[in-house]
mmCIF file of C-alpha atoms and ligand atoms in Angstrom:
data_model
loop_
_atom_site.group_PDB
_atom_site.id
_atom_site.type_symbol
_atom_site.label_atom_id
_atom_site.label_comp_id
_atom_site.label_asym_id
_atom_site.label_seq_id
_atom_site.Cartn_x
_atom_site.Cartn_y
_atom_site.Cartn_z
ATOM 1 C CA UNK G 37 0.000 0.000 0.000
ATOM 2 C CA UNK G 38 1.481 3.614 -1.143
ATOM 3 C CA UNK G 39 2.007 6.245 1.554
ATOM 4 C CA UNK G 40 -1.009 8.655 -0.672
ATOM 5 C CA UNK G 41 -4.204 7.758 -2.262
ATOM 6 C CA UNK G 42 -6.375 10.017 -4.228
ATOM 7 C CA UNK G 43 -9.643 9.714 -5.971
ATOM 8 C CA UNK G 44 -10.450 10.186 -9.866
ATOM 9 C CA UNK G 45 -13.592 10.052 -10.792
ATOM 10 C CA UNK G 46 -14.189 9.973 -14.731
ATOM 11 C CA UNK G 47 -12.241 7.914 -16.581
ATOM 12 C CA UNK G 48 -12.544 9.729 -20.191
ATOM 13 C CA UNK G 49 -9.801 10.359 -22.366
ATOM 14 C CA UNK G 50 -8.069 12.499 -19.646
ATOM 15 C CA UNK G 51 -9.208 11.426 -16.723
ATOM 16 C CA UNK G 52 -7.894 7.828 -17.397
ATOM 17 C CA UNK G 53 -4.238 9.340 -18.458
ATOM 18 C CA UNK G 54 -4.575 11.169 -14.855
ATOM 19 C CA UNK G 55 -5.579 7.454 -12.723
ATOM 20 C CA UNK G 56 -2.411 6.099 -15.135
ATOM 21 C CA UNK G 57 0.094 8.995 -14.532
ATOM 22 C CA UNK G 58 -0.734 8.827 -10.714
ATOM 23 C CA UNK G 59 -0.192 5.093 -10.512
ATOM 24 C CA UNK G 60 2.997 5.564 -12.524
ATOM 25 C CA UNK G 61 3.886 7.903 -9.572
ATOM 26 C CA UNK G 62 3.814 5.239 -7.009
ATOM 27 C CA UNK G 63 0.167 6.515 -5.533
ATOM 28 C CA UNK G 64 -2.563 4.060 -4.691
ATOM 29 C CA UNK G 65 -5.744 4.992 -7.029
ATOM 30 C CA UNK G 66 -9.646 4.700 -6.276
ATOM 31 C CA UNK G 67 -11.669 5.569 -9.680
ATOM 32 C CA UNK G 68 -15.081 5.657 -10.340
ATOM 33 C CA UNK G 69 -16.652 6.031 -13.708
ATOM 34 C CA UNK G 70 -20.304 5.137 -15.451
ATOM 35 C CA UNK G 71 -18.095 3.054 -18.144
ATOM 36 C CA UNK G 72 -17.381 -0.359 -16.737
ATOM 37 C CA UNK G 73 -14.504 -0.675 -19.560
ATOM 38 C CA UNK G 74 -12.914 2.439 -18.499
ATOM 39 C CA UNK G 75 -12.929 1.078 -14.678
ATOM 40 C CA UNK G 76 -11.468 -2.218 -16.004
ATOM 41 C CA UNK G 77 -8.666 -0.707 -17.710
ATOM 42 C CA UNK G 78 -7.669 1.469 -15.002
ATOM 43 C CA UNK G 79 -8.228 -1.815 -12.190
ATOM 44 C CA UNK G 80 -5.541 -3.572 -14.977
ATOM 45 C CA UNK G 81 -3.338 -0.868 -14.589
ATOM 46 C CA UNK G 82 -3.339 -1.064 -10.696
ATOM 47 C CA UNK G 83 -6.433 0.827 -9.590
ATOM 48 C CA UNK G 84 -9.136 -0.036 -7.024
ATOM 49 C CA UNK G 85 -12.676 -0.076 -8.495
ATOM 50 C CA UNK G 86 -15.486 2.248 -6.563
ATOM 51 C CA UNK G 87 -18.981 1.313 -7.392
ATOM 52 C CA UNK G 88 -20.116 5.536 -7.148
ATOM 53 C CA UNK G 89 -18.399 8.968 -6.067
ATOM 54 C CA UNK G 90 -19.546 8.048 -2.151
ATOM 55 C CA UNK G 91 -17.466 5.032 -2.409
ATOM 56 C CA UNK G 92 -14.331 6.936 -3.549
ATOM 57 C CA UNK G 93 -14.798 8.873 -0.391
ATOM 58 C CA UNK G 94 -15.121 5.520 1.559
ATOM 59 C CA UNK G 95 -12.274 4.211 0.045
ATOM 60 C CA UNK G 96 -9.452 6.984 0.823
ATOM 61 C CA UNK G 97 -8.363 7.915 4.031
ATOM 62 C CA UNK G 98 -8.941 11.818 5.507
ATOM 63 C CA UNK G 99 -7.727 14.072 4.165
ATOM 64 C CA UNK G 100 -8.849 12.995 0.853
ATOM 65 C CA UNK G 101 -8.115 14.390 -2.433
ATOM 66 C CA UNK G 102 -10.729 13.921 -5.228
ATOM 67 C CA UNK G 103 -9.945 14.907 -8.642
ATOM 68 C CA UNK G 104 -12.922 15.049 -11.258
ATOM 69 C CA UNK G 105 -12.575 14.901 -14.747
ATOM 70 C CA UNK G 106 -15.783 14.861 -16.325
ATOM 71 C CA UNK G 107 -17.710 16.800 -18.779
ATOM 72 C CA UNK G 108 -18.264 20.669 -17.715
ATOM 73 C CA UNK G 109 -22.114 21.783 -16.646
ATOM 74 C CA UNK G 110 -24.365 19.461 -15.151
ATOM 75 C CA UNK G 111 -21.823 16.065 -14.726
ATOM 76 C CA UNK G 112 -20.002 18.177 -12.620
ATOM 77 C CA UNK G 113 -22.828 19.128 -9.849
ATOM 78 C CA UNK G 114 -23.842 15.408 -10.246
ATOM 79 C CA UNK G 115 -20.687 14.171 -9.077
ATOM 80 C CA UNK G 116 -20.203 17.099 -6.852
ATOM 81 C CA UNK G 117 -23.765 16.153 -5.511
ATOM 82 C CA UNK G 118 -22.940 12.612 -5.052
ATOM 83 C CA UNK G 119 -19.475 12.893 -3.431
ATOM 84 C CA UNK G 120 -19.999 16.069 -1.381
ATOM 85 C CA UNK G 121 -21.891 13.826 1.034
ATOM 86 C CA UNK G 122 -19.390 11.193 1.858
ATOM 87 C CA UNK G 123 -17.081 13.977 2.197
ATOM 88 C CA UNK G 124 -15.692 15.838 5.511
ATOM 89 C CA UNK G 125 -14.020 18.838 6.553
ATOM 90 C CA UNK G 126 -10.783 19.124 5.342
ATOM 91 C CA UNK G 127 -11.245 17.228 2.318
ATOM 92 C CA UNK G 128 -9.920 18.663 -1.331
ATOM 93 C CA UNK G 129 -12.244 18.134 -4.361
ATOM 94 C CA UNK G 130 -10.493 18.969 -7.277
ATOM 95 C CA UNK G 131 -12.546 19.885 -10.740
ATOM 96 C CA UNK G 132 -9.483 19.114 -13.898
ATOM 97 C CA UNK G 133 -12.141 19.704 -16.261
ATOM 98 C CA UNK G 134 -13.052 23.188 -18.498
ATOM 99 C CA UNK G 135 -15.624 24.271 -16.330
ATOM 100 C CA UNK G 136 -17.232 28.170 -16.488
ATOM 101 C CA UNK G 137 -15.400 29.905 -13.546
ATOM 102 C CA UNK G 138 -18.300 31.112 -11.925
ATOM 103 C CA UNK G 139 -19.935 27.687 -11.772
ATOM 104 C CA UNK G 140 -16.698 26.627 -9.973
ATOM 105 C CA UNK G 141 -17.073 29.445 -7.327
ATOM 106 C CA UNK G 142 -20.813 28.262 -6.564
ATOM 107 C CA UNK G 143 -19.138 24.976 -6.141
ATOM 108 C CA UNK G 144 -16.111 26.257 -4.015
ATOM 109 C CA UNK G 145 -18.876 28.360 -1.740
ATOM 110 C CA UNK G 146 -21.016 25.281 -1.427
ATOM 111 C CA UNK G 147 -18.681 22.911 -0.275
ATOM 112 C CA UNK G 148 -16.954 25.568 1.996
ATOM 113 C CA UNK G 149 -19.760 25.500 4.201
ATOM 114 C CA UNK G 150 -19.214 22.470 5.164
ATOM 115 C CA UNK G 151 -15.345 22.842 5.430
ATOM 116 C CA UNK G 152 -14.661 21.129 2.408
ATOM 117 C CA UNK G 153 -12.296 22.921 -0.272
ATOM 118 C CA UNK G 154 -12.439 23.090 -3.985
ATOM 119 C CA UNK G 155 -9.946 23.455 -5.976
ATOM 120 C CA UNK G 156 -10.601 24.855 -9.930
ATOM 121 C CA UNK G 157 -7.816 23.239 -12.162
ATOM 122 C CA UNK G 158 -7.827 24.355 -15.903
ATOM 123 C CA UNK G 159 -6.090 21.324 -17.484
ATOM 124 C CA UNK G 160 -4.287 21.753 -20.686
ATOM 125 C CA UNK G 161 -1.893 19.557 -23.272
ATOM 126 C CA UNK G 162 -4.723 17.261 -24.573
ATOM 127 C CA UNK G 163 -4.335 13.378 -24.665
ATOM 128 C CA UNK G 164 -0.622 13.520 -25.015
ATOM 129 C CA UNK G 165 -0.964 15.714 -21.822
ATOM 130 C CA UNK G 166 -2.532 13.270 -20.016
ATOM 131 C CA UNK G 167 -0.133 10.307 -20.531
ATOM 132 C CA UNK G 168 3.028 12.762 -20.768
ATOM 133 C CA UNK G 169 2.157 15.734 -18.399
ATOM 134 C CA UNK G 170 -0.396 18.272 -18.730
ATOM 135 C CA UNK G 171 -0.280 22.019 -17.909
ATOM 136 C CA UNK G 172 -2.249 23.283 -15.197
ATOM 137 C CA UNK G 173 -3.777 25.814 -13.908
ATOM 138 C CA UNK G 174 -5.112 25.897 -9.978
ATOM 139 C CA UNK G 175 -7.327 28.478 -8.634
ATOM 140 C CA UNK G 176 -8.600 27.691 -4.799
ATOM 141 C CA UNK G 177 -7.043 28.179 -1.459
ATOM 142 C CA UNK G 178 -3.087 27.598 -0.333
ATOM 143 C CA UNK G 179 -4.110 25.068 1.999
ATOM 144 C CA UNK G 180 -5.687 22.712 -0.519
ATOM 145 C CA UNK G 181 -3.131 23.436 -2.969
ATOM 146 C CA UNK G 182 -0.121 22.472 -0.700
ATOM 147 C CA UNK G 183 -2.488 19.338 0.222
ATOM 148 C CA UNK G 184 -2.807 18.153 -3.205
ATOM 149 C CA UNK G 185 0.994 19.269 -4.837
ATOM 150 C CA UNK G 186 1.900 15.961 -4.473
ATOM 151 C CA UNK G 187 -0.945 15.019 -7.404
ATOM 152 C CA UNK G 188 0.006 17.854 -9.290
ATOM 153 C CA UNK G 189 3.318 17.237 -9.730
ATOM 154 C CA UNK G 190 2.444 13.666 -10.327
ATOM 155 C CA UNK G 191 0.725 14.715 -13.843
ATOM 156 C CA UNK G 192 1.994 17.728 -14.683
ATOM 157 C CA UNK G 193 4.946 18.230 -17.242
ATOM 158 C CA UNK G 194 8.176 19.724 -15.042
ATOM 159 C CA UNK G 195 6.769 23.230 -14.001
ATOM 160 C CA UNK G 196 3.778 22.856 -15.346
ATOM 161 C CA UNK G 197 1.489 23.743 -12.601
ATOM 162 C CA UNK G 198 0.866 26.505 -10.589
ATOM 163 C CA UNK G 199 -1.449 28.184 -8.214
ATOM 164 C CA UNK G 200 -2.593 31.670 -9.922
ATOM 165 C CA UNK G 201 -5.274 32.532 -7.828
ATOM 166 C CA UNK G 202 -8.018 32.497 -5.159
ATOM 167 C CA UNK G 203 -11.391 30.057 -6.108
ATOM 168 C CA UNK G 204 -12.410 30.348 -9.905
ATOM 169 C CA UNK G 205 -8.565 31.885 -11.108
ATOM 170 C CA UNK G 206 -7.382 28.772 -12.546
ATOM 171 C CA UNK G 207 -10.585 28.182 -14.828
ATOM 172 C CA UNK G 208 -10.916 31.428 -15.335
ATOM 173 C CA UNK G 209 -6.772 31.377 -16.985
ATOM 174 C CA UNK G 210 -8.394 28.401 -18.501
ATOM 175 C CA UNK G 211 -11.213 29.766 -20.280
ATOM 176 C CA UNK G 212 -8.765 32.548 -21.333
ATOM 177 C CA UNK G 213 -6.374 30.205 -22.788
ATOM 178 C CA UNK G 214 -8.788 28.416 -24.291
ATOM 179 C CA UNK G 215 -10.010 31.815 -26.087
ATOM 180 C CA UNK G 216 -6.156 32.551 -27.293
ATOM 181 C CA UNK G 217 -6.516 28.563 -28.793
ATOM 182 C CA UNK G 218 -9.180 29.411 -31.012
ATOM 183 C CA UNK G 219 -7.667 32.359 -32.436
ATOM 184 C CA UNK G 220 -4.547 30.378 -33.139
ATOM 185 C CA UNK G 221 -6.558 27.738 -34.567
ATOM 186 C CA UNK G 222 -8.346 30.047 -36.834
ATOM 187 C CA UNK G 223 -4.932 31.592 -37.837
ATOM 188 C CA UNK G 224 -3.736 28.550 -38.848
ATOM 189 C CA UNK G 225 -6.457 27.383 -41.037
ATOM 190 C CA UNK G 226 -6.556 30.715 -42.703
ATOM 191 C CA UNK G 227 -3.014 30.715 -43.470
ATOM 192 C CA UNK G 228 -2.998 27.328 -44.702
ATOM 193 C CA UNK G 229 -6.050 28.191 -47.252
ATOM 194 C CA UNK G 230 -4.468 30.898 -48.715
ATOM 195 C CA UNK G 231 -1.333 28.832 -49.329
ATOM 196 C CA UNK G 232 -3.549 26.373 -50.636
ATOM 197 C CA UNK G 233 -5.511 28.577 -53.253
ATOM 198 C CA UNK G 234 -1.937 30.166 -53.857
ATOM 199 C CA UNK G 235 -0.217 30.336 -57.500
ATOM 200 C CA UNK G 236 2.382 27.565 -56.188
ATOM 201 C CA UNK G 237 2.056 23.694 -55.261
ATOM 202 C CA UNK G 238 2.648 23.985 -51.447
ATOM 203 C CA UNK G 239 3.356 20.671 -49.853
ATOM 204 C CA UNK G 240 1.615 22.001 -46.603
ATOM 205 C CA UNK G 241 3.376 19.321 -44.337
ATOM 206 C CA UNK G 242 6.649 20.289 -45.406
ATOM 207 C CA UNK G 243 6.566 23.746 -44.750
ATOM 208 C CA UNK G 244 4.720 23.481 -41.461
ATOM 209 C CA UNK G 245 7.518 21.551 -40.977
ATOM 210 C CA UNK G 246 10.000 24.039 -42.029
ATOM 211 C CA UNK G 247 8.448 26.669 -39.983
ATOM 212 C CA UNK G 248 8.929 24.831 -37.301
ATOM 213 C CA UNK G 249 12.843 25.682 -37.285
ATOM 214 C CA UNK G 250 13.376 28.711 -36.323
ATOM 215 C CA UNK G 251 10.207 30.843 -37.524
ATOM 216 C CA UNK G 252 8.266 33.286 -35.236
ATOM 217 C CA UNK G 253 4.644 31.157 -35.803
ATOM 218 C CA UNK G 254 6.805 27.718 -34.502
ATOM 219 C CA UNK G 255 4.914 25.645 -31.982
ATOM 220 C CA UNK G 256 3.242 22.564 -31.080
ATOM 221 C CA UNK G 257 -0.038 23.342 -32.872
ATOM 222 C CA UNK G 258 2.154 23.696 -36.003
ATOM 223 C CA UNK G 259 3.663 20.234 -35.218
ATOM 224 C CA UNK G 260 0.271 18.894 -35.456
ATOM 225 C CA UNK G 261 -0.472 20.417 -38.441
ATOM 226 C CA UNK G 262 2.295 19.020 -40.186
ATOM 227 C CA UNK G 263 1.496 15.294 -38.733
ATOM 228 C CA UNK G 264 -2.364 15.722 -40.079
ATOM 229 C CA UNK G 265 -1.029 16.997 -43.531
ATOM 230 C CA UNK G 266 0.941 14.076 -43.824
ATOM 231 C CA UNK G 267 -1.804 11.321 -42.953
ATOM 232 C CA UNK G 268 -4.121 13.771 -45.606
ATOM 233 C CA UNK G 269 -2.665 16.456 -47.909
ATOM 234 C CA UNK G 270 -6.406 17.775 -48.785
ATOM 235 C CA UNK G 271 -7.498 16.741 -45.280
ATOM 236 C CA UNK G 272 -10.346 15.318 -47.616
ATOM 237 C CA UNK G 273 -11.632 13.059 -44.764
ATOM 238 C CA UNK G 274 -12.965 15.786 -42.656
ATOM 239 C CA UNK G 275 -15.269 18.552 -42.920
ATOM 240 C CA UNK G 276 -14.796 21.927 -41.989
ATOM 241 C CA UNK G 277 -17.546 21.593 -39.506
ATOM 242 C CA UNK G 278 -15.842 22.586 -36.175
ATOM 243 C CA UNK G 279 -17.056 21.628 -33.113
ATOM 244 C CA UNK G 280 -16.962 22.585 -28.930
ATOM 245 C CA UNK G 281 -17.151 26.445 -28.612
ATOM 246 C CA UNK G 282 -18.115 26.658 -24.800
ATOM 247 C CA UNK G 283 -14.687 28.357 -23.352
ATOM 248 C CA UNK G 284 -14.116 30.835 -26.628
ATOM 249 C CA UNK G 285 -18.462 31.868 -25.962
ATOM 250 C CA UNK G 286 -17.859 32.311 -22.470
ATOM 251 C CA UNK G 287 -14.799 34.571 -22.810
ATOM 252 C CA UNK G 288 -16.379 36.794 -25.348
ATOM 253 C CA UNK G 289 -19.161 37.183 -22.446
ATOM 254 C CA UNK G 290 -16.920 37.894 -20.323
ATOM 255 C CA UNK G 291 -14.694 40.403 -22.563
ATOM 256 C CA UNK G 292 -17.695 42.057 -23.283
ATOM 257 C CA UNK G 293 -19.033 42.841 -19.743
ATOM 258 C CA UNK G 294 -15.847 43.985 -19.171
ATOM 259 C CA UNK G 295 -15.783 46.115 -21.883
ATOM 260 C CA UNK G 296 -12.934 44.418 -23.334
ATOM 261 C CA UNK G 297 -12.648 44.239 -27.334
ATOM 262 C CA UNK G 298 -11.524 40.716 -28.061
ATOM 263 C CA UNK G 299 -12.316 41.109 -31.460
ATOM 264 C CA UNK G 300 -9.375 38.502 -32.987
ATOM 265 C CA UNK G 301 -11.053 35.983 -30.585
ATOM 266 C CA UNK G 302 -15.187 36.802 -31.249
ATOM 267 C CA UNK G 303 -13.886 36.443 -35.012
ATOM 268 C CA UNK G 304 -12.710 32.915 -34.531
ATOM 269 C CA UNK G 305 -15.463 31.761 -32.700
ATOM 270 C CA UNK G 306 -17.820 33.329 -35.190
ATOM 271 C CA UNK G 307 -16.317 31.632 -37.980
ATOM 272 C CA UNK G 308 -16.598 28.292 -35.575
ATOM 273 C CA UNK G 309 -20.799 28.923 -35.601
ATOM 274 C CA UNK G 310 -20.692 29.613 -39.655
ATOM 275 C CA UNK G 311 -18.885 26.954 -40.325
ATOM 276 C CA UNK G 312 -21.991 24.909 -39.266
ATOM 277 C CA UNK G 313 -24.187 26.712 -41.042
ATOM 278 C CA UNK G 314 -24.647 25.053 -45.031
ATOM 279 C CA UNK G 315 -26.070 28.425 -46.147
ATOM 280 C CA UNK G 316 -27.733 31.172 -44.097
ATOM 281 C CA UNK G 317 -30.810 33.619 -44.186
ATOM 282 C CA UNK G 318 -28.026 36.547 -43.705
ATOM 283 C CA UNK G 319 -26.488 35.663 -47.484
ATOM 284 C CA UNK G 320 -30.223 35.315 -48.779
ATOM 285 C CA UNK G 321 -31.442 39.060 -47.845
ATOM 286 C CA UNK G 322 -27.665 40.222 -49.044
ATOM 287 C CA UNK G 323 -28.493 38.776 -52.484
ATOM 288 C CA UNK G 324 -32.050 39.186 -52.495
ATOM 289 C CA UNK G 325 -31.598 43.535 -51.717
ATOM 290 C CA UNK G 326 -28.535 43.590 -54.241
ATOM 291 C CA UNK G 327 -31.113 42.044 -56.583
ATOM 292 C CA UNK G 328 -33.883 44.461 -55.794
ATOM 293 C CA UNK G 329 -31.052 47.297 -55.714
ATOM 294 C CA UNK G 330 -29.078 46.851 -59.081
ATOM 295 C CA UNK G 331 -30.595 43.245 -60.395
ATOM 296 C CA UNK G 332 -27.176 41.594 -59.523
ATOM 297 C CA UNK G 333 -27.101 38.139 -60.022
ATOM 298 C CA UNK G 334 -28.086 36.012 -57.026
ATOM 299 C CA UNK G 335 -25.734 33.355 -57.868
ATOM 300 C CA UNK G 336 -22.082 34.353 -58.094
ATOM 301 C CA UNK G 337 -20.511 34.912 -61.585
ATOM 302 C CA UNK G 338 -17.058 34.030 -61.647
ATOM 303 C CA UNK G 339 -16.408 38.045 -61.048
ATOM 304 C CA UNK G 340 -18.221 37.697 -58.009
HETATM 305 O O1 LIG S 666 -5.840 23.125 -23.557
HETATM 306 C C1 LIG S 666 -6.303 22.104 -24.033
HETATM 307 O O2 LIG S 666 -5.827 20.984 -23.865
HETATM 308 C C2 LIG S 666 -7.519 22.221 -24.856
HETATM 309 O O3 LIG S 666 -8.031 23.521 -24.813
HETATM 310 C C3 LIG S 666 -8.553 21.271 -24.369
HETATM 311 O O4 LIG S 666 -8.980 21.679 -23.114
HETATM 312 C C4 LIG S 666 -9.659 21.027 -25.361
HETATM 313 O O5 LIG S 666 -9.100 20.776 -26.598
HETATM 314 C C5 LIG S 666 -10.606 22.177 -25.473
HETATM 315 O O6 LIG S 666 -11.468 22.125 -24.416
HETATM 316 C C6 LIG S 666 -11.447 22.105 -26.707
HETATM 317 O O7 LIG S 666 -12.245 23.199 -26.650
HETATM 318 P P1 LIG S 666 -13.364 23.407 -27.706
HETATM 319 O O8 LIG S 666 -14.132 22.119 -27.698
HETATM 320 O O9 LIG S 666 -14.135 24.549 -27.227
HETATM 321 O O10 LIG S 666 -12.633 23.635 -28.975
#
């Protein structure tokens, strides 16, 4: 038996490479999730089995240290709900997942009550995070924090976590981050269109990859690009149909209230919305008042 236990519940992409990275580190793992597979490959990989969140709590010894990893919104006050409970004072519950900062402080405040702390971690490095070492990003209380180091170090790259903040900082830096990701994203798929539609035969991969010595725009996201280019030159076996959205909405909110601009960031997450959108109304009463205007054609012409 290891000196430290510590709960995960949610065994998803990311919260199984947490239960595997923490084993790895030499700690004793409970896990709970709804997907008996998920359970069973984390039990093969050294973890004890809990049948539900109260169980986790049964399982560790005071003070415990919960981590959740679920989907943001309403998972998290189930499990929240369910584990709270078989909780005491003392006790950390940590949230790893991208949840809206102010839901975390109604969390924080509710378990405080009863002398329980929350801790808000923003999580970041994707699936190769979460088997290699993620980045993250704490908001909550010193006491918790220095309570729970010993998991964050445990699945964090070297230096990649920190405290930067009271309750709701670290998924607020989160949801920030997460803004600054989908203007990068939308940078690079602009950039690589253009090149694309340019008078020369780019070979995309190899010039991500060239970029990636020495040039200003070098990165990780770049290194991805190049590895999907590679497995598909056209990328003809996706759509441009993006998907998520929640973060980059809720810091445009946010920007907003605050009368902050953000307008590189509202772009990107527009063009995320229209690119699910086959046509729209907006385009149809463009064409149909520059038909009623100056009978222009309502189907482009090849000069527009
Ligand atoms: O830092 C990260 O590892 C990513 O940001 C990660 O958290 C995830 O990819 C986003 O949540 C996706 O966000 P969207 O679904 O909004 O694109």
């Amino acid at each position: 038996m290891a000196d430290r236990a510590f709960g995960v519940i949610g065994l998803g992409r990311m919260g199984g490479g947490v239960a595997r990275r923490l084993l790895e580190a030499g700690f004793d793992v409970v896990v709970h999730d709804r997907d008996e597979a998920a359970v069973a490959a984390a039990v093969a990989a050294g973890a004890t089995a809990a049948a539900d969140p109260a169980d986790v709590a049964a399982r560790l010894r005071p003070p415990r240290v919960v981590w959740i990893m679920v989907p943001a919104g309403e998972p998290v006050d189930q499990v929240v709900d369910a584990l709270g409970p078989a909780l005491e004072a003392g006790d950390v519950v940590i949230d790893g997942g991208n949840s809206f900062y102010r839901d975390s402080l109604r969390r924080h405040d509710l378990l405080r009550a009863r002398g329980i702390h929350f801790l808000d971690c923003g999580s970041s490095g994707g699936i190769e995070g979460a088997e290699r070492g993620l980045c993250l990003m704490i908001g909550g209380d010193p006491e918790p924090f220095a309570l729970a180091e010993p998991l964050f170090r445990a699945i964090a790259r070297p230096g990649g976590y920190a405290r930067v903040g009271p309750a709701g900082a670290g998924h607020y830096a989160k949801m920030v981050h997460n803004a600054i990701e989908y203007a990068f994203l939308e940078a690079l798929g602009e950039g690589f269109e253009l090149l694309r539609s340019a008078p020369y035969e780019y070979d995309l991969a190899s010039l991500a990859d060239l970029w990636q010595n020495g040039s200003v725009i070098r990165g990780w996201l770049l290194e991805l690009a190049a590895a999907a280019f590679r497995r598909d030159p056209d990328l003809a076996g996706i759509t441009g149909v993006v998907g998520g959205g929640d973060t980059g909405n809720w810091a445009i909110q946010e920007a907003w209230s605050r009368g902050v601009p953000l307008p590189g960031i509202a772009l990107a997450y527009a063009m995320r919305l229209r690119s699910r959108q086959a046509d729209t109304f907006a385009g149809k009463v463009v064409s149909a008042l520059r038909w009623e205007f100056g009978r222009h054609a309502t189907v482009p012409t090849s000069r527009g």
